[in-house]
Coordinates of C-alpha atoms and ligand atoms in Angstrom, one line a residue:
X1 CA 108.1 150.2 69.3
X2 CA 107.0 148.9 72.8
X3 CA 109.5 145.7 72.5
X4 CA 112.6 148.5 72.4
X5 CA 111.2 149.7 75.9
X6 CA 111.8 146.6 77.9
X7 CA 114.9 144.4 77.6
X8 CA 114.3 140.5 77.1
X9 CA 117.3 139.7 79.3
X10 CA 116.1 140.9 82.5
X11 CA 112.5 140.0 83.9
X12 CA 110.7 143.4 83.0
X13 CA 107.2 142.5 81.7
X14 CA 105.0 144.9 79.8
X15 CA 102.2 145.5 82.3
X16 CA 99.2 147.9 81.6
X17 CA 97.0 146.9 84.0
X18 CA 97.6 146.4 87.5
X19 CA 96.4 143.2 89.5
X20 CA 93.3 145.2 90.8
X21 CA 92.3 146.6 87.4
X22 CA 93.8 149.7 87.4
X23 CA 95.5 151.0 84.4
X24 CA 99.3 152.1 85.3
X25 CA 100.6 152.7 81.8
X26 CA 98.1 155.1 80.1
X27 CA 100.6 155.9 77.5
X28 CA 100.6 152.0 76.6
X29 CA 96.6 151.3 76.7
X30 CA 95.3 150.0 73.7
X31 CA 92.4 151.5 71.6
X32 CA 89.3 149.1 72.5
X33 CA 85.7 150.0 72.9
X34 CA 83.6 149.2 75.6
X35 CA 82.2 146.7 73.0
X36 CA 85.3 145.1 72.5
X37 CA 86.3 144.7 76.1
X38 CA 82.6 143.5 76.8
X39 CA 83.0 140.6 74.0
X40 CA 86.9 139.8 75.0
X41 CA 85.5 139.4 78.5
X42 CA 82.5 137.2 77.1
X43 CA 85.0 134.6 75.5
X44 CA 87.2 134.6 78.7
X45 CA 84.4 133.9 80.9
X46 CA 82.7 131.1 78.0
X47 CA 86.0 129.8 77.8
X48 CA 86.1 129.0 81.8
X49 CA 82.8 128.2 81.8
X50 CA 83.1 125.4 79.0
X51 CA 86.5 124.4 80.6
X52 CA 84.4 123.6 84.4
X53 CA 81.9 121.4 82.2
X54 CA 84.9 119.5 80.7
X55 CA 86.1 118.6 84.1
X56 CA 83.2 117.5 85.1
X57 CA 82.1 115.3 82.2
X58 CA 85.6 114.1 82.7
X59 CA 84.9 112.8 85.9
X60 CA 81.8 111.6 85.0
X61 CA 83.8 109.2 82.3
X62 CA 81.7 111.3 79.6
X63 CA 85.0 112.5 78.0
X64 CA 88.9 111.1 77.8
X65 CA 92.0 113.4 79.1
X66 CA 92.0 117.1 78.5
X67 CA 94.1 119.9 79.7
X68 CA 92.1 123.1 81.3
X69 CA 92.8 126.1 80.2
X70 CA 91.8 127.7 83.7
X71 CA 93.9 130.9 84.5
X72 CA 95.2 131.3 81.0
X73 CA 92.2 132.8 79.4
X74 CA 94.2 136.1 79.1
X75 CA 94.9 134.3 75.8
X76 CA 91.6 135.3 74.3
X77 CA 92.9 138.8 73.9
X78 CA 95.6 137.7 72.2
X79 CA 93.3 136.2 69.4
X80 CA 90.9 139.2 69.8
X81 CA 94.0 141.1 68.1
X82 CA 94.3 139.5 65.0
X83 CA 92.5 139.9 61.8
X84 CA 90.3 137.5 59.9
X85 CA 93.0 136.2 57.3
X86 CA 95.5 135.1 60.1
X87 CA 96.3 131.9 61.0
X88 CA 96.1 130.5 64.3
X89 CA 98.6 127.3 65.3
X90 CA 97.6 126.4 68.8
X91 CA 99.1 123.4 70.8
X92 CA 96.4 122.0 73.3
X93 CA 95.6 124.3 76.0
X94 CA 94.0 127.1 73.4
X95 CA 90.4 126.1 73.7
X96 CA 89.5 129.7 74.9
X97 CA 91.6 131.7 72.1
X98 CA 89.7 129.0 69.7
X99 CA 86.3 130.7 70.2
X100 CA 87.5 133.9 69.2
X101 CA 88.4 132.3 65.9
X102 CA 84.7 131.1 65.3
X103 CA 85.5 127.4 66.3
X104 CA 82.5 126.2 67.4
X105 CA 82.4 125.1 71.4
X106 CA 80.8 121.7 70.2
X107 CA 84.0 120.8 68.5
X108 CA 85.8 121.4 71.8
X109 CA 83.9 118.4 73.6
X110 CA 83.6 116.3 70.2
X111 CA 87.5 116.1 70.3
X112 CA 87.8 114.9 73.6
X113 CA 84.9 112.7 73.1
X114 CA 87.5 111.1 70.3
X115 CA 85.0 112.1 67.5
X116 CA 87.1 113.1 64.4
X117 CA 85.1 115.8 63.3
X118 CA 86.0 117.6 66.7
X119 CA 89.2 118.4 64.4
X120 CA 87.4 119.9 61.7
X121 CA 87.9 123.7 61.6
X122 CA 85.1 125.8 59.7
X123 CA 87.2 127.2 56.5
X124 CA 87.4 130.6 57.6
X125 CA 88.1 130.2 61.2
X126 CA 91.9 129.9 59.8
X127 CA 92.9 128.1 63.2
X128 CA 94.7 124.6 63.2
X129 CA 93.9 121.4 65.0
X130 CA 94.7 120.7 68.8
X131 CA 98.3 119.9 68.4
X132 CA 99.8 117.3 71.2
X133 CA 103.5 116.5 70.4
X134 CA 104.9 119.5 72.6
X135 CA 106.9 122.2 70.8
X136 CA 106.8 120.7 67.1
X137 CA 103.8 122.8 65.8
X138 CA 105.9 126.2 65.6
X139 CA 107.6 124.3 62.5
X140 CA 104.1 124.6 60.8
X141 CA 103.5 128.3 62.1
X142 CA 106.9 129.3 59.9
X143 CA 105.5 127.2 57.2
X144 CA 102.3 128.8 56.9
X145 CA 103.6 132.3 57.4
X146 CA 106.6 131.7 54.7
X147 CA 103.8 130.6 52.2
X148 CA 102.2 133.5 52.9
X149 CA 105.2 135.9 52.0
X150 CA 105.8 134.1 49.3
X151 CA 102.3 134.6 47.9
X152 CA 102.5 138.2 49.1
X153 CA 99.3 138.3 51.2
X154 CA 99.2 140.2 54.2
X155 CA 98.2 137.4 56.7
X156 CA 100.0 136.6 59.8
X157 CA 100.6 133.5 61.5
X158 CA 100.6 132.9 65.3
X159 CA 101.6 130.1 67.5
X160 CA 101.1 129.3 71.2
X161 CA 102.7 126.8 73.1
X162 CA 104.1 126.6 76.8
X163 CA 107.6 127.3 78.6
X164 CA 108.2 123.7 78.4
X165 CA 107.9 123.6 74.3
X166 CA 110.8 126.0 74.4
X167 CA 113.1 123.4 75.4
X168 CA 112.3 121.2 72.5
X169 CA 114.4 121.2 69.2
X170 CA 111.7 121.9 66.9
X171 CA 111.2 124.9 68.8
X172 CA 114.3 126.5 67.9
X173 CA 114.3 125.1 64.2
X174 CA 111.2 127.0 64.0
X175 CA 112.4 130.1 65.2
X176 CA 116.0 129.8 63.5
X177 CA 113.8 129.9 59.8
X178 CA 111.6 132.8 61.1
X179 CA 114.8 134.9 61.8
X180 CA 116.3 133.8 58.6
X181 CA 113.2 133.9 56.2
X182 CA 111.6 136.8 58.0
X183 CA 108.4 135.7 57.9
X184 CA 105.5 137.4 59.3
X185 CA 104.9 135.0 62.1
X186 CA 104.2 135.6 66.1
X187 CA 105.8 133.0 68.4
X188 CA 103.4 133.5 71.7
X189 CA 104.8 131.4 75.1
X190 CA 102.3 131.2 77.5
X191 CA 105.1 130.6 80.3
X192 CA 102.5 128.8 83.0
X193 CA 105.8 128.3 85.0
X194 CA 105.1 124.5 84.9
X195 CA 105.6 121.7 82.2
X196 CA 103.5 119.3 84.0
X197 CA 105.7 118.5 87.4
X198 CA 109.0 120.3 85.8
X199 CA 109.3 124.2 87.1
X200 CA 110.5 126.9 84.9
X201 CA 113.7 127.2 86.9
X202 CA 114.8 123.5 86.8
X203 CA 113.5 122.9 82.9
X204 CA 115.7 125.8 81.3
X205 CA 118.9 127.7 82.7
X206 CA 117.4 131.0 80.7
X207 CA 116.8 133.8 83.0
X208 CA 113.8 134.9 80.6
X209 CA 112.0 132.6 77.8
X210 CA 112.0 136.3 75.9
X211 CA 115.7 136.2 75.7
X212 CA 115.8 132.6 73.5
X213 CA 114.5 135.4 70.7
X214 CA 118.1 137.1 70.8
X215 CA 120.0 134.2 69.8
X216 CA 117.7 134.0 66.4
X217 CA 117.3 138.1 65.6
X218 CA 114.1 138.2 66.5
X219 CA 112.6 141.0 68.9
X220 CA 111.3 138.9 72.3
X221 CA 109.6 140.4 75.1
X222 CA 108.1 139.7 78.1
X223 CA 104.5 140.3 79.1
X224 CA 101.7 140.1 81.9
X225 CA 100.2 137.5 80.1
X226 CA 97.0 137.9 82.6
X227 CA 96.8 141.7 81.8
X228 CA 94.7 141.6 78.9
X229 CA 95.6 145.0 77.8
X230 CA 99.4 144.3 77.8
X231 CA 98.2 140.8 75.8
X232 CA 96.2 142.7 73.1
X233 CA 98.8 145.7 72.9
X234 CA 101.8 143.5 72.2
X235 CA 99.9 141.0 69.8
X236 CA 98.6 143.8 67.7
X237 CA 101.8 145.2 67.4
X238 CA 103.8 142.1 66.6
X239 CA 100.6 141.5 63.9
X240 CA 101.4 145.1 62.5
X241 CA 104.9 144.6 62.6
X242 CA 104.8 141.3 60.1
X243 CA 102.2 142.7 58.0
X244 CA 104.4 145.7 57.3
X245 CA 107.2 143.0 55.9
X246 CA 109.4 143.4 59.3
X247 CA 109.3 139.9 60.0
X248 CA 108.7 137.6 63.1
X249 CA 108.4 138.8 67.1
X250 CA 108.6 136.6 70.3
X251 CA 105.9 137.3 72.8
X252 CA 106.8 135.3 76.4
X253 CA 103.1 136.0 78.3
X254 CA 103.8 135.2 81.8
X255 CA 100.6 133.4 83.3
X256 CA 99.5 130.4 85.9
X257 CA 97.6 127.2 85.1
X258 CA 95.0 127.1 88.4
X259 CA 94.4 123.6 87.7
X260 CA 96.0 120.3 86.8
X261 CA 98.1 119.8 83.6
X262 CA 95.6 117.7 82.5
X263 CA 92.7 115.6 83.9
X264 CA 95.3 112.6 84.9
X265 CA 97.8 115.2 86.7
X266 CA 97.4 116.1 90.6
X267 CA 99.2 118.9 90.8
X268 CA 99.1 118.8 95.2
X269 CA 101.9 116.2 94.6
X270 CA 104.3 119.1 93.3
X271 CA 103.5 122.6 93.8
X272 CA 102.2 124.8 96.8
X273 CA 98.8 126.0 97.5
X274 CA 100.4 129.4 98.2
X275 CA 101.9 129.4 94.6
X276 CA 98.2 128.7 93.5
X277 CA 96.7 131.6 96.1
X278 CA 99.4 134.2 94.7
X279 CA 98.2 133.7 91.0
X280 CA 94.4 133.8 91.9
X281 CA 94.9 137.3 93.4
X282 CA 96.3 137.9 89.7
X283 CA 93.5 136.2 87.3
X284 CA 93.0 137.5 84.1
X285 CA 89.0 137.4 84.5
X286 CA 88.8 138.6 87.6
X287 CA 91.2 141.5 86.5
X288 CA 89.2 142.6 83.5
X289 CA 85.8 142.7 85.4
X290 CA 87.2 144.6 88.0
X291 CA 88.4 147.2 85.4
X292 CA 85.1 147.5 83.7
X293 CA 83.3 147.9 87.0
X294 CA 85.7 150.8 87.8
X295 CA 84.6 152.6 84.6
X296 CA 81.1 151.8 84.8
X297 CA 80.2 149.5 82.0
X298 CA 79.6 146.2 84.4
X299 CA 77.5 145.7 87.1
X300 CA 76.3 142.6 89.0
X301 CA 72.9 142.1 87.3
X302 CA 75.2 142.3 83.8
X303 CA 77.3 139.8 85.5
X304 CA 74.6 137.3 86.6
X305 CA 72.8 137.0 83.0
X306 CA 76.2 136.8 81.1
X307 CA 76.6 133.4 83.1
X308 CA 73.0 132.2 82.8
X309 CA 73.9 132.9 79.4
X310 CA 77.0 130.9 78.8
X311 CA 75.9 128.5 80.8
X312 CA 73.2 127.6 78.2
X313 CA 75.8 127.8 75.8
X314 CA 77.9 125.7 77.3
X315 CA 74.8 122.9 77.9
X316 CA 73.7 123.2 74.5
X317 CA 77.2 122.4 73.1
X318 CA 77.4 119.2 75.2
X319 CA 74.3 118.1 74.2
X320 CA 74.7 118.8 70.7
X321 CA 78.3 116.8 70.8
X322 CA 76.8 113.9 72.8
X323 CA 73.8 113.5 70.1
X324 CA 76.4 113.3 67.1
X325 CA 76.3 109.8 65.1
X326 CA 79.5 108.3 65.3
X327 CA 82.1 109.8 62.6
X328 CA 82.3 107.8 59.0
X329 CA 84.8 106.2 57.2
X330 CA 84.7 109.6 54.8
X331 CA 84.9 111.4 58.0
X332 CA 87.7 110.0 59.4
X333 CA 90.1 110.0 56.3
X334 CA 89.0 113.4 54.3
X335 CA 89.9 116.2 56.5
X336 CA 93.6 115.8 56.8
X337 CA 94.8 115.7 53.4
X338 CA 93.8 117.1 50.4
X339 CA 94.3 114.4 48.8
X340 CA 95.0 110.6 50.5
X341 CA 98.5 108.9 50.4
X342 CA 97.9 105.8 48.4
X343 CA 98.3 103.8 51.8
X344 CA 95.6 105.9 53.2
X345 CA 93.2 105.1 50.1
X346 CA 94.2 101.1 50.9
X347 CA 92.9 101.7 54.7
X348 CA 89.9 104.0 53.6
X349 CA 88.7 101.1 51.2
X350 CA 89.8 98.3 53.9
X351 CA 87.6 100.3 56.5
X352 CA 84.8 100.9 54.6
X353 CA 84.5 96.8 53.6
X354 CA 84.6 96.1 57.3
X355 CA 82.1 98.3 58.3
X356 CA 79.7 97.1 55.1
X357 CA 80.2 93.3 56.2
X358 CA 79.4 94.8 59.8
X359 CA 76.3 96.0 58.6
X360 CA 74.8 93.4 56.8
X361 CA 75.6 91.1 59.8
X362 CA 73.5 93.5 62.0
X363 CA 71.0 93.2 59.1
X364 CA 70.8 89.4 59.1
Ligands
LIG401 C1 107.5 115.6 72.3 C2 106.5 115.6 73.7 N1 107.3 115.3 74.9 C3 106.4 115.1 76.1 C4 104.9 115.1 75.8 C5 104.0 114.8 77.4 N2 103.7 116.2 77.7 C6 102.3 116.8 77.1 S1 102.4 118.2 78.1 C7 103.9 118.3 78.7 C8 104.6 119.3 78.9 C9 104.5 120.7 78.3 O1 104.6 122.2 79.4 P1 104.2 123.2 78.3 O2 105.0 123.1 77.3 O3 104.9 124.3 79.3 O4 103.0 123.3 78.1 P2 101.9 123.6 79.4 O5 101.3 121.9 79.3 O6 102.4 123.9 80.4 O7 100.6 124.5 78.6 C10 104.8 116.9 78.5 C11 105.8 117.2 78.8 C12 104.5 115.4 74.7 N3 102.8 115.5 74.5 N4 105.3 115.5 73.6
LIG402 MG1 103.9 125.1 81.0

């Protein structure tokens, strides 16, 4: 087991590929075909292009505030290590990995346009919608994993959250339940070293985030979150282990956000540009590209073609989202609860009445 070779109490990151795309731990290299690598690369590039477009749309007032994934695209390899039946419980900076699960790109734009259907997930994608209350959703993942265990299914739940989330109470409750109930859940912390303007070092006195797992009786490991091989290998190990009934696992993926916390933030007020430059040298997208070039499966021509195809895909998703008619009352109410609560039944009827009256007035 990989986690046994790395002590979570020390800053010992699992790394398979160095910053220049060279393999430094051949023994830990996961089995991924050239096609797999190209697919992972495609999702990373698509995630980045979608993000850049969203930034421009926000500046033009065409979408609301959003949290860019820029710099954290290594997350794609984690989702790639899962199986179709597994459940993904994200926070708000996971739109690159959501694409791997089959979440339509159009939904990403719809959500930030304030459209209800942006949160409607295709049935077999098994990913929950965006969750903004920091640190609250790991509990949902534990609940899903517990249900899976009770039903004797072989599905794993994985939840993604930031370093800041590990200072929230609900995170600790989730970890405690996961340890005690031995449920098939993976905690995947994207430690991007900032919780808005609060640096990691003054946000928790823990030497590593991975060591928080020790208190709850879970294996914890710190990995290089910008190294897709480390990310894939560890998520797969955690998922295989959980599927065998061996319980929960905690991964601290060290990464960095290149952009602002959200479009409402100005990071130049609190962090040094030199730090950003340091991390840009360790960009997850660039590293995979270098690796593929090194082994001779990628060249400038393929890159050019991919960028053009991805741009087209992004433009179409934005166009489709902008053409989507405003949500109906049914769409607003019918996707959260299997059965509406009595209060919601009342609210839905009221809203329908208001809408009908409005339509009647317009007709006159
Ligand atoms: C319970 C709660 N408190 C505060 C906020 C405001 N808020 C949004 S994101 C964020 C920081 C989160 O940091 P981290 O968990 O490291 O994730 P990152 O944004 O770095 O990806 C805060 C404080 C919130 N959304 N929810
Ligand atoms: Mg953070």
